[in-house]
């Protein structure tokens, strides 16, 4: 009798992956690929040899329950297919469904079905739940017509506040900031989504000169609260907003080849915050030899401050000139409030408190003009925006500062002053704003958050202007109407201080992204020949377009401004 023997089978390792080696597979199965599989794929029953017809026959005698309505109508893999390897992923996906696909309301209804009916939700009486159950289904009591916190009135209020049925509202078609001429040529079209991806870190900054004078900030205004509000006093002093091409300091710096690009903080901040803008705007770009000048039109309203531009329901232009809550009326009101507030909070009464800068104001020609001039500091700064080591591209920016404060160490710190204004929290266009007189002292964070949402572009421009000017602080005032129906009388409800970069970080503003946008536009214009170009924000789309325009494109606007009696050139005045 032979002894039983055991021989180990030959093991063939798979050096190219996990699992059995293809060499061990039978010949007829070697070229058949595996079906694609992922951990996220839905899996049915592991083993179900019955066909759908058999399961239907077996379940025909069972008692029909509510659960049967939600049974999984699963089709066995390979059923009805002649070839077992003819895997159809789409058919398998279509056959899948979750076991419990009831809605949230149905799940709540089933939780109310108890044995004794005593644990159900009642609306005034213990037996109300039983009366709300009909044939095993829970029926909601008719309470929507009642004026209760959960009734129709509250629901309508919530819907109105948060923009319910915004899709059903008519689209607002805004007019462009400037009419496109028939001889203008579109050179580039850039979407905001692409602009938001740009990035450029700028670290090398050089102060060129500092002009004008300032008054010290009155710290008593930091003690103002809503219960001790102060009236806002109008002021007749003026502030000059001279365009880039008419600035004598920039003109001299261009002749000395100090930089390649020249701009003002107002125009540059608008370009750097372009992805946040909603209202239309335009920037003139003049290329002279190898230099670029970012400029504004003389009839433009670049210094006018917008109100609730980024709100889900911004103020609506109705065409009524007497409407004090229209976008144009609110813009003029906000511009005057900022101008008056910046002059009121500085102390110019005490003798010897005037802070003289290195050089005088470059835009005045007589002492009489100096007496009517608002305290302003013009700081010219040079930013190196070169990317490569062998290139030399820099930009000179004229920035503005509004006041100066004394630090604890005795030094002087330059600051900017801005003001937020409240018009009527219950009117159209308020954007869900809170009542400042009730919430400003106790919920200031919520007020600031709402303003950052409704005025994202405006606040971003203020932060960028303060950063460009090298301001140590940014004073923010809260101004409200004395009466919601009167846009001429206002009161100061409080003030707040921010560091510009901290404020920018709080509203998720990337200064590097702004510099990336500026550098991209500069690179586009440097490839073009000498001439005049216009960068226009589409009034209804998040798109900017670069146009080539004739050299005399805006001379008609300048003549119109002169006919209307507006002072332009070096004596352009905009009350801010």
Coordinates of C-alpha atoms in Angstrom, one line a residue:
X1 CA 0.0 0.0 0.0
X2 CA 1.5 3.3 -1.1
X3 CA 1.7 6.0 1.5
X4 CA -0.4 9.1 0.7
X5 CA 1.6 12.0 -0.5
X6 CA 0.9 15.7 -0.6
X7 CA 2.4 18.0 -3.1
X8 CA 2.3 21.7 -2.8
X9 CA 0.9 23.5 -5.9
X10 CA 3.0 25.9 -7.8
X11 CA 2.6 29.4 -6.6
X12 CA 3.2 32.2 -9.2
X13 CA 3.7 35.6 -7.6
X14 CA 2.2 38.7 -9.2
X15 CA 5.1 41.2 -9.4
X16 CA 3.0 43.9 -11.1
X17 CA 0.2 44.3 -8.6
X18 CA -2.1 42.9 -6.0
X19 CA -4.1 39.7 -6.6
X20 CA -3.5 36.5 -8.7
X21 CA -1.1 36.6 -11.6
X22 CA -2.6 36.7 -15.1
X23 CA -0.5 33.6 -15.9
X24 CA -2.7 31.5 -13.6
X25 CA -6.0 32.5 -15.3
X26 CA -7.4 30.2 -17.9
X27 CA -6.8 31.3 -21.4
X28 CA -10.4 32.2 -22.2
X29 CA -10.5 34.7 -19.2
X30 CA -7.1 36.4 -19.6
X31 CA -8.2 39.2 -21.9
X32 CA -11.4 40.1 -20.0
X33 CA -10.9 43.3 -18.0
X34 CA -12.2 43.8 -14.5
X35 CA -15.2 46.1 -14.1
X36 CA -14.2 49.5 -12.7
X37 CA -14.8 49.7 -9.0
X38 CA -14.5 52.5 -6.4
X39 CA -15.2 52.7 -2.7
X40 CA -17.9 55.2 -3.5
X41 CA -19.8 52.8 -5.7
X42 CA -23.2 51.6 -4.5
X43 CA -23.4 47.9 -3.8
X44 CA -26.6 45.9 -4.0
X45 CA -27.3 42.5 -2.4
X46 CA -24.3 40.2 -2.3
X47 CA -26.2 37.1 -3.3
X48 CA -29.8 37.2 -4.7
X49 CA -30.5 34.3 -7.1
X50 CA -34.2 35.1 -7.4
X51 CA -35.6 37.1 -10.3
X52 CA -37.8 40.1 -9.8
X53 CA -40.8 38.0 -11.0
X54 CA -40.2 35.4 -8.3
X55 CA -39.9 38.1 -5.6
X56 CA -43.1 39.7 -6.8
X57 CA -44.9 36.4 -6.7
X58 CA -43.7 35.6 -3.2
X59 CA -44.7 39.0 -1.9
X60 CA -48.2 39.0 -3.4
X61 CA -49.6 37.1 -0.5
X62 CA -48.0 39.2 2.2
X63 CA -49.8 41.9 4.0
X64 CA -49.5 45.3 2.4
X65 CA -47.9 47.8 4.7
X66 CA -46.6 51.4 4.3
X67 CA -43.1 50.0 4.3
X68 CA -43.7 48.1 1.1
X69 CA -44.1 51.4 -0.7
X70 CA -40.4 52.1 -0.1
X71 CA -39.0 48.6 -0.8
X72 CA -35.9 48.5 -2.8
X73 CA -36.7 47.5 -6.4
X74 CA -33.4 45.8 -7.0
X75 CA -32.6 43.9 -10.2
X76 CA -30.2 41.1 -9.9
X77 CA -26.9 41.6 -11.6
X78 CA -26.8 39.9 -15.0
X79 CA -30.6 39.3 -15.1
X80 CA -31.9 39.6 -18.7
X81 CA -28.4 39.8 -20.1
X82 CA -27.1 37.0 -22.4
X83 CA -23.4 37.6 -21.6
X84 CA -22.5 37.7 -17.9
X85 CA -19.5 39.9 -18.7
X86 CA -21.6 42.5 -20.6
X87 CA -21.5 44.8 -17.5
X88 CA -23.7 48.0 -17.9
X89 CA -22.8 50.5 -15.2
X90 CA -25.6 52.8 -16.1
X91 CA -28.3 50.1 -15.7
X92 CA -26.8 49.1 -12.3
X93 CA -27.0 52.7 -11.1
X94 CA -30.6 53.1 -12.3
X95 CA -31.6 50.0 -10.3
X96 CA -30.3 51.4 -7.1
X97 CA -32.4 53.2 -4.5
X98 CA -32.2 53.8 -0.8
X99 CA -34.4 51.8 1.5
X100 CA -35.9 54.8 3.3
X101 CA -36.5 57.6 0.9
X102 CA -39.1 59.4 2.9
X103 CA -39.0 63.2 3.3
X104 CA -38.2 64.8 6.6
X105 CA -41.9 65.8 7.1
X106 CA -42.9 62.1 6.7
X107 CA -40.3 60.9 9.2
X108 CA -41.6 63.4 11.7
X109 CA -45.1 62.2 11.1
X110 CA -44.2 58.6 11.8
X111 CA -42.5 59.6 15.1
X112 CA -45.9 60.9 16.3
X113 CA -47.6 57.6 15.8
X114 CA -47.4 56.1 19.3
X115 CA -49.3 53.2 20.9
X116 CA -51.4 55.3 23.3
X117 CA -51.4 58.5 21.3
X118 CA -50.3 60.4 24.4
X119 CA -46.7 61.4 23.3
X120 CA -47.7 63.1 20.1
X121 CA -47.4 66.9 19.5
X122 CA -50.5 68.7 20.6
X123 CA -51.7 72.2 19.8
X124 CA -53.7 73.1 22.9
X125 CA -55.2 69.8 23.9
X126 CA -53.8 66.3 24.7
X127 CA -56.2 64.6 22.3
X128 CA -55.4 66.9 19.4
X129 CA -52.8 64.5 18.0
X130 CA -55.3 61.7 17.6
X131 CA -57.5 64.0 15.6
X132 CA -54.6 64.9 13.3
X133 CA -54.0 61.2 12.4
X134 CA -56.2 59.9 9.6
X135 CA -55.8 56.4 8.2
X136 CA -52.3 56.1 9.7
X137 CA -51.1 59.4 8.1
X138 CA -50.3 62.5 10.1
X139 CA -52.1 65.6 8.9
X140 CA -50.7 69.1 9.9
X141 CA -53.2 71.3 11.6
X142 CA -54.1 74.4 9.6
X143 CA -52.2 77.1 11.5
X144 CA -50.6 79.0 8.7
X145 CA -53.4 81.6 8.6
X146 CA -52.8 82.5 12.2
X147 CA -50.5 85.5 12.9
X148 CA -48.2 83.5 15.2
X149 CA -44.4 83.2 15.3
X150 CA -44.7 80.1 13.1
X151 CA -47.4 81.4 10.9
X152 CA -47.6 83.0 7.5
X153 CA -46.7 86.5 8.6
X154 CA -43.4 85.4 10.0
X155 CA -42.6 83.3 7.0
X156 CA -43.3 86.2 4.7
X157 CA -41.0 88.4 6.7
X158 CA -38.2 85.9 6.5
X159 CA -38.7 85.4 2.8
X160 CA -38.7 89.2 2.2
X161 CA -35.6 89.7 4.2
X162 CA -33.6 86.9 2.6
X163 CA -34.6 87.4 -0.9
X164 CA -37.2 84.7 -1.4
X165 CA -38.2 84.3 -5.1
X166 CA -35.3 86.5 -6.2
X167 CA -35.3 84.5 -9.4
X168 CA -38.8 85.8 -10.2
X169 CA -37.8 89.4 -10.0
X170 CA -37.2 91.4 -13.2
X171 CA -33.5 91.8 -14.0
X172 CA -32.1 95.2 -13.5
X173 CA -30.3 96.6 -16.6
X174 CA -27.8 99.2 -15.6
X175 CA -26.4 101.8 -18.0
X176 CA -22.7 101.8 -18.8
X177 CA -20.5 104.5 -17.1
X178 CA -19.5 105.7 -20.6
X179 CA -21.1 105.2 -24.0
X180 CA -19.0 103.0 -26.3
X181 CA -18.2 104.9 -29.6
X182 CA -18.7 103.3 -33.0
X183 CA -15.0 103.6 -33.7
X184 CA -13.9 101.9 -30.5
X185 CA -12.2 98.6 -30.8
X186 CA -12.3 95.8 -28.3
X187 CA -8.8 94.5 -27.5
X188 CA -9.3 92.3 -24.5
X189 CA -12.2 90.8 -22.4
X190 CA -11.4 89.5 -19.0
X191 CA -13.8 87.7 -16.6
X192 CA -13.7 88.4 -12.9
X193 CA -13.3 84.6 -12.1
X194 CA -10.0 84.7 -13.9
X195 CA -8.9 88.0 -12.2
X196 CA -9.6 86.4 -8.7
X197 CA -6.9 83.8 -9.4
X198 CA -4.0 86.3 -9.9
X199 CA -1.4 86.9 -7.3
X200 CA 1.7 89.1 -6.9
X201 CA 3.5 90.0 -3.6
X202 CA 4.8 93.5 -3.5
X203 CA 7.2 94.3 -0.7
X204 CA 9.6 97.0 -1.9
X205 CA 8.0 100.4 -1.2
X206 CA 9.7 103.8 -1.3
X207 CA 8.4 107.2 0.0
X208 CA 9.1 109.9 -2.6
X209 CA 7.6 113.0 -1.1
X210 CA 4.9 114.2 1.4
X211 CA 2.8 117.4 0.8
X212 CA 0.1 119.4 2.6
X213 CA -0.8 119.7 6.3
X214 CA -3.0 117.9 8.8
X215 CA -4.8 118.5 12.1
X216 CA -4.7 116.1 15.0
X217 CA -7.6 113.7 15.6
X218 CA -9.9 114.6 18.5
X219 CA -10.1 111.5 20.7
X220 CA -13.3 112.6 22.4
X221 CA -15.2 111.2 19.4
X222 CA -14.1 107.7 20.5
X223 CA -16.3 108.1 23.5
X224 CA -19.5 108.7 21.6
X225 CA -22.3 106.1 22.0
X226 CA -25.8 105.8 20.6
X227 CA -27.3 107.4 23.7
X228 CA -24.8 110.3 23.5
X229 CA -24.9 110.9 19.8
X230 CA -23.5 114.1 18.3
X231 CA -24.9 116.0 15.3
X232 CA -22.9 116.0 12.1
X233 CA -22.0 119.5 11.2
X234 CA -21.7 120.5 7.5
X235 CA -18.4 122.2 6.4
X236 CA -17.6 124.5 3.5
X237 CA -14.0 123.5 3.1
X238 CA -13.0 121.8 -0.1
X239 CA -10.6 119.0 -1.1
X240 CA -9.0 118.6 -4.5
X241 CA -9.1 115.4 -6.4
X242 CA -6.8 116.1 -9.4
X243 CA -6.4 113.5 -12.1
X244 CA -3.2 111.7 -12.7
X245 CA -2.3 113.5 -16.0
X246 CA -2.9 116.9 -14.4
X247 CA -0.8 116.4 -11.3
X248 CA 2.3 118.6 -11.4
X249 CA 4.3 116.3 -9.1
X250 CA 3.5 113.2 -11.2
X251 CA 4.3 115.1 -14.4
X252 CA 7.8 116.0 -13.0
X253 CA 8.4 112.4 -11.8
X254 CA 7.5 111.1 -15.2
X255 CA 10.0 113.5 -16.8
X256 CA 12.7 112.2 -14.4
X257 CA 11.9 108.6 -15.3
X258 CA 11.2 107.8 -11.7
X259 CA 8.8 105.0 -12.6
X260 CA 7.1 103.2 -15.5
X261 CA 3.4 103.5 -14.4
X262 CA 1.6 106.4 -12.6
X263 CA -1.8 106.4 -10.9
X264 CA -3.8 107.8 -7.9
X265 CA -5.0 105.7 -5.0
X266 CA -8.6 106.2 -6.0
X267 CA -8.1 104.8 -9.5
X268 CA -5.7 102.0 -8.4
X269 CA -7.9 100.8 -5.6
X270 CA -10.8 100.6 -8.0
X271 CA -8.8 98.3 -10.3
X272 CA -7.4 96.2 -7.4
X273 CA -10.9 95.6 -6.1
X274 CA -12.5 95.0 -9.5
X275 CA -13.8 91.5 -8.7
X276 CA -15.9 92.9 -5.9
X277 CA -17.5 95.7 -8.0
X278 CA -21.1 95.5 -9.2
X279 CA -21.8 99.0 -10.5
X280 CA -20.2 100.1 -13.9
X281 CA -16.9 102.1 -14.0
X282 CA -14.2 103.0 -16.4
X283 CA -10.5 103.9 -16.3
X284 CA -8.6 105.8 -18.9
X285 CA -5.1 104.4 -19.7
X286 CA -2.7 106.7 -21.7
X287 CA 0.5 105.2 -23.1
X288 CA 3.1 107.8 -23.7
X289 CA 6.4 106.3 -25.0
X290 CA 7.2 103.5 -22.5
X291 CA 5.1 104.9 -19.7
X292 CA 1.5 104.3 -18.6
X293 CA -0.9 106.8 -16.9
X294 CA -4.0 105.3 -15.2
X295 CA -6.4 108.3 -15.3
X296 CA -10.1 109.2 -14.8
X297 CA -12.5 111.2 -16.9
X298 CA -13.1 114.8 -15.8
X299 CA -16.8 114.2 -15.7
X300 CA -16.5 110.9 -13.8
X301 CA -17.7 110.3 -10.3
X302 CA -14.8 108.2 -9.1
X303 CA -14.8 109.7 -5.6
X304 CA -18.5 109.3 -5.1
X305 CA -19.2 106.6 -2.5
X306 CA -21.7 103.8 -3.3
X307 CA -24.2 102.5 -0.8
X308 CA -25.2 98.8 -0.5
X309 CA -23.6 98.0 -3.9
X310 CA -23.1 94.3 -3.0
X311 CA -26.5 93.8 -1.3
X312 CA -28.8 91.0 -2.5
X313 CA -31.4 93.7 -3.1
X314 CA -29.5 97.0 -3.8
X315 CA -31.3 100.3 -4.0
X316 CA -33.4 100.7 -7.1
X317 CA -33.3 103.7 -9.4
X318 CA -37.0 104.6 -9.9
X319 CA -36.5 107.7 -12.0
X320 CA -38.2 109.8 -9.2
X321 CA -36.0 112.8 -8.5
X322 CA -37.5 113.2 -5.1
X323 CA -36.6 109.7 -4.0
X324 CA -34.0 110.1 -1.3
X325 CA -33.2 106.4 -1.3
X326 CA -32.2 106.0 -4.9
X327 CA -28.7 104.9 -5.7
X328 CA -27.6 108.4 -7.0
X329 CA -29.1 110.2 -4.0
X330 CA -27.6 107.8 -1.5
X331 CA -24.2 108.1 -3.2
X332 CA -24.2 111.9 -3.0
X333 CA -25.4 111.7 0.6
X334 CA -22.6 109.2 1.6
X335 CA -20.0 111.3 -0.2
X336 CA -21.0 114.5 1.7
X337 CA -21.1 112.5 5.0
X338 CA -17.6 111.3 4.6
X339 CA -16.4 114.8 3.8
X340 CA -18.1 116.4 6.8
X341 CA -17.1 113.6 9.2
X342 CA -13.4 113.8 8.2
X343 CA -13.4 117.5 8.9
X344 CA -15.4 117.4 12.2
X345 CA -13.3 114.9 14.0
X346 CA -10.0 116.7 13.6
X347 CA -9.1 119.4 16.1
X348 CA -8.1 122.7 14.4
X349 CA -9.2 125.0 17.2
X350 CA -6.1 124.8 19.4
X351 CA -3.2 126.9 18.2
X352 CA 0.0 125.1 17.4
X353 CA -1.7 121.8 16.8
X354 CA -1.3 122.0 13.0
X355 CA 0.9 119.2 11.6
X356 CA 2.9 120.6 8.8
X357 CA 4.4 118.2 6.3
X358 CA 7.6 118.4 4.3
X359 CA 6.2 120.3 1.3
X360 CA 3.1 122.5 0.7
X361 CA -0.1 121.4 -1.1
X362 CA 0.8 121.3 -4.8
X363 CA -2.7 122.2 -5.9
X364 CA -3.2 125.7 -4.4
X365 CA -1.9 129.0 -5.7
X366 CA -2.8 131.6 -3.1
X367 CA -3.2 132.0 0.7
X368 CA -7.0 132.5 0.2
X369 CA -7.2 129.0 -1.3
X370 CA -5.2 127.7 1.6
X371 CA -7.7 129.0 4.1
X372 CA -10.6 127.2 2.4
X373 CA -8.7 124.0 2.0
X374 CA -9.5 120.9 4.0
X375 CA -6.5 119.4 5.8
X376 CA -5.1 116.7 3.5
X377 CA -1.8 115.0 3.1
X378 CA -0.6 113.8 -0.3
X379 CA 2.0 111.1 0.0
X380 CA 3.7 109.9 -3.3
X381 CA 5.0 106.4 -3.0
X382 CA 6.8 104.1 -5.4
X383 CA 6.0 100.3 -5.5
X384 CA 8.3 97.8 -7.2
X385 CA 6.1 95.4 -9.1
X386 CA 8.8 93.6 -11.1
X387 CA 8.5 89.8 -11.4
X388 CA 11.9 89.0 -13.0
X389 CA 15.3 90.1 -11.7
X390 CA 16.3 91.6 -15.1
X391 CA 13.2 93.8 -15.4
X392 CA 12.4 97.2 -13.8
X393 CA 8.7 97.9 -13.6
X394 CA 7.5 100.2 -10.8
X395 CA 4.4 102.3 -10.2
X396 CA 4.1 105.7 -8.5
X397 CA 0.9 106.3 -6.6
X398 CA -0.4 109.5 -5.1
X399 CA -2.1 108.6 -1.9
X400 CA -4.1 110.6 0.7
X401 CA -4.1 110.8 4.5
X402 CA -6.7 112.6 6.6
X403 CA -5.4 113.2 10.1
X404 CA -2.7 112.4 12.6
X405 CA -2.8 111.0 16.2
X406 CA -0.2 111.0 18.9
X407 CA 0.9 107.7 20.2
X408 CA 1.7 106.7 23.8
X409 CA 5.4 107.1 22.9
X410 CA 5.0 110.7 21.8
X411 CA 5.3 109.9 18.1
X412 CA 2.8 111.0 15.4
X413 CA 0.8 108.4 13.5
X414 CA -0.9 109.1 10.2
X415 CA -4.4 107.8 9.7
X416 CA -7.3 107.8 7.2
X417 CA -10.9 108.6 8.2
X418 CA -14.0 107.0 6.6
X419 CA -17.7 106.9 7.5
X420 CA -20.4 104.4 7.1
X421 CA -23.9 105.8 6.8
X422 CA -27.4 104.3 7.7
X423 CA -30.3 105.6 5.8
X424 CA -33.5 103.6 6.5
X425 CA -33.2 99.9 7.7
X426 CA -36.8 99.3 6.7
X427 CA -36.7 100.7 3.1
X428 CA -36.0 98.9 -0.1
X429 CA -32.3 98.5 -0.7
X430 CA -31.3 98.3 3.0
X431 CA -30.1 94.7 2.5
X432 CA -31.3 93.3 5.9
X433 CA -29.4 96.0 7.8
X434 CA -29.8 96.2 11.6
X435 CA -31.1 99.2 13.4
X436 CA -27.9 100.9 14.5
X437 CA -29.5 102.9 17.4
X438 CA -30.5 99.5 18.9
X439 CA -27.7 97.2 17.9
X440 CA -24.5 99.3 17.5
X441 CA -23.5 99.3 21.1
X442 CA -24.4 95.8 22.0
X443 CA -23.9 94.0 18.6
X444 CA -21.3 96.0 16.8
X445 CA -19.8 92.8 15.3
X446 CA -23.1 92.0 13.6
X447 CA -23.4 95.5 12.3
X448 CA -19.9 95.4 10.8
X449 CA -20.5 92.0 9.3
X450 CA -23.7 93.2 7.6
X451 CA -21.8 96.2 6.2
X452 CA -19.0 94.0 4.9
X453 CA -21.6 92.0 3.1
X454 CA -23.6 94.9 1.6
X455 CA -20.6 97.2 0.9
X456 CA -17.9 94.7 0.1
X457 CA -16.4 96.8 -2.7
X458 CA -16.5 100.1 -0.9
X459 CA -14.9 98.8 2.3
X460 CA -12.3 96.9 0.2
X461 CA -11.3 100.1 -1.6
X462 CA -11.0 102.0 1.7
X463 CA -8.7 99.3 3.1
X464 CA -6.6 99.2 -0.1
X465 CA -6.3 103.0 -0.1
X466 CA -5.2 103.0 3.6
X467 CA -2.6 100.3 2.8
X468 CA -1.3 102.1 -0.2
X469 CA -0.9 105.3 1.8
X470 CA 1.0 103.5 4.6
X471 CA -1.6 104.6 7.2
X472 CA -1.1 103.1 10.6
X473 CA -4.8 103.3 11.5
X474 CA -8.2 103.6 9.8
X475 CA -10.9 105.5 11.7
X476 CA -14.4 104.3 10.9
X477 CA -17.4 106.4 11.9
X478 CA -21.1 105.3 12.1
X479 CA -23.4 108.1 10.8
X480 CA -27.2 107.8 10.7
X481 CA -30.0 110.0 9.7
X482 CA -31.8 111.8 12.5
X483 CA -35.0 110.9 10.7
X484 CA -35.3 108.2 8.0
X485 CA -37.3 110.6 5.9
X486 CA -34.7 113.4 5.9
X487 CA -31.3 113.0 4.2
X488 CA -29.9 116.4 5.2
X489 CA -29.6 115.9 9.0
X490 CA -27.3 113.2 10.5
X491 CA -25.9 112.2 13.8
X492 CA -22.6 110.5 14.8
X493 CA -23.5 107.3 16.7
X494 CA -20.0 105.9 17.3
X495 CA -16.5 105.4 16.0
X496 CA -14.1 102.4 15.6
X497 CA -10.5 102.0 14.9
X498 CA -8.9 99.4 12.7
X499 CA -5.4 98.5 11.4
X500 CA -5.8 98.5 7.6
X501 CA -4.2 95.0 7.0
X502 CA -6.2 93.5 9.9
X503 CA -9.4 95.0 8.4
X504 CA -8.5 93.6 5.0
X505 CA -7.9 90.2 6.5
X506 CA -11.3 90.3 8.3
X507 CA -13.2 90.8 5.1
X508 CA -11.0 88.2 3.2
X509 CA -9.4 90.8 1.0
X510 CA -6.1 89.8 -0.7
X511 CA -3.9 92.7 -1.5
X512 CA -1.6 90.4 -3.4
X513 CA -4.5 89.5 -5.7
X514 CA -5.0 93.3 -6.3
X515 CA -1.4 93.7 -7.3
X516 CA -1.7 90.7 -9.6
X517 CA -4.6 92.4 -11.4
X518 CA -2.7 95.6 -11.8
X519 CA 0.4 93.8 -13.2
X520 CA -1.8 91.9 -15.7
X521 CA -3.4 95.0 -17.0
X522 CA 0.1 96.7 -17.2
X523 CA 1.4 93.8 -19.2
X524 CA -1.5 94.0 -21.6
X525 CA -1.1 97.7 -22.2
X526 CA 2.7 97.5 -22.6
X527 CA 2.2 95.3 -25.7
X528 CA 0.1 97.9 -27.3
X529 CA 1.3 100.9 -29.3
X530 CA 1.2 104.5 -28.0
X531 CA -2.3 105.9 -27.7
X532 CA -5.4 106.1 -25.5
X533 CA -7.2 103.1 -24.1
X534 CA -10.2 102.6 -21.8
X535 CA -10.9 99.8 -19.4
X536 CA -14.6 99.5 -18.9
X537 CA -16.6 97.3 -16.4
X538 CA -19.6 95.8 -18.0
X539 CA -22.7 97.3 -16.3
X540 CA -24.5 93.9 -16.1
X541 CA -21.9 91.2 -16.2
X542 CA -18.7 90.5 -14.1
X543 CA -16.5 91.3 -17.1
X544 CA -14.0 94.1 -17.9
X545 CA -13.1 95.1 -21.5
X546 CA -10.2 97.0 -22.9
X547 CA -10.9 99.4 -25.7
X548 CA -8.7 101.3 -28.1
X549 CA -10.2 104.8 -28.4
X550 CA -9.3 107.9 -30.4
X551 CA -7.1 110.6 -28.8
X552 CA -10.0 113.0 -28.6
X553 CA -12.6 110.5 -27.3
X554 CA -13.5 112.4 -24.2
X555 CA -13.0 116.0 -25.2
X556 CA -16.8 116.5 -25.6
X557 CA -17.3 115.5 -22.0
X558 CA -14.7 118.0 -20.9
X559 CA -16.4 120.8 -22.9
X560 CA -19.7 119.8 -21.4
X561 CA -18.3 120.1 -17.9
X562 CA -17.0 123.5 -18.6
X563 CA -20.4 124.6 -20.0
X564 CA -22.0 123.4 -16.8
X565 CA -19.7 125.6 -14.7
X566 CA -17.8 122.7 -13.1
X567 CA -14.2 123.5 -12.2
X568 CA -11.8 120.9 -13.6
X569 CA -8.1 120.6 -14.2
X570 CA -6.1 121.8 -11.1
X571 CA -9.2 123.3 -9.5
X572 CA -11.4 120.2 -9.6
X573 CA -13.3 120.0 -6.3
X574 CA -15.1 117.0 -5.0
X575 CA -16.6 117.1 -1.6
X576 CA -15.8 113.8 0.0

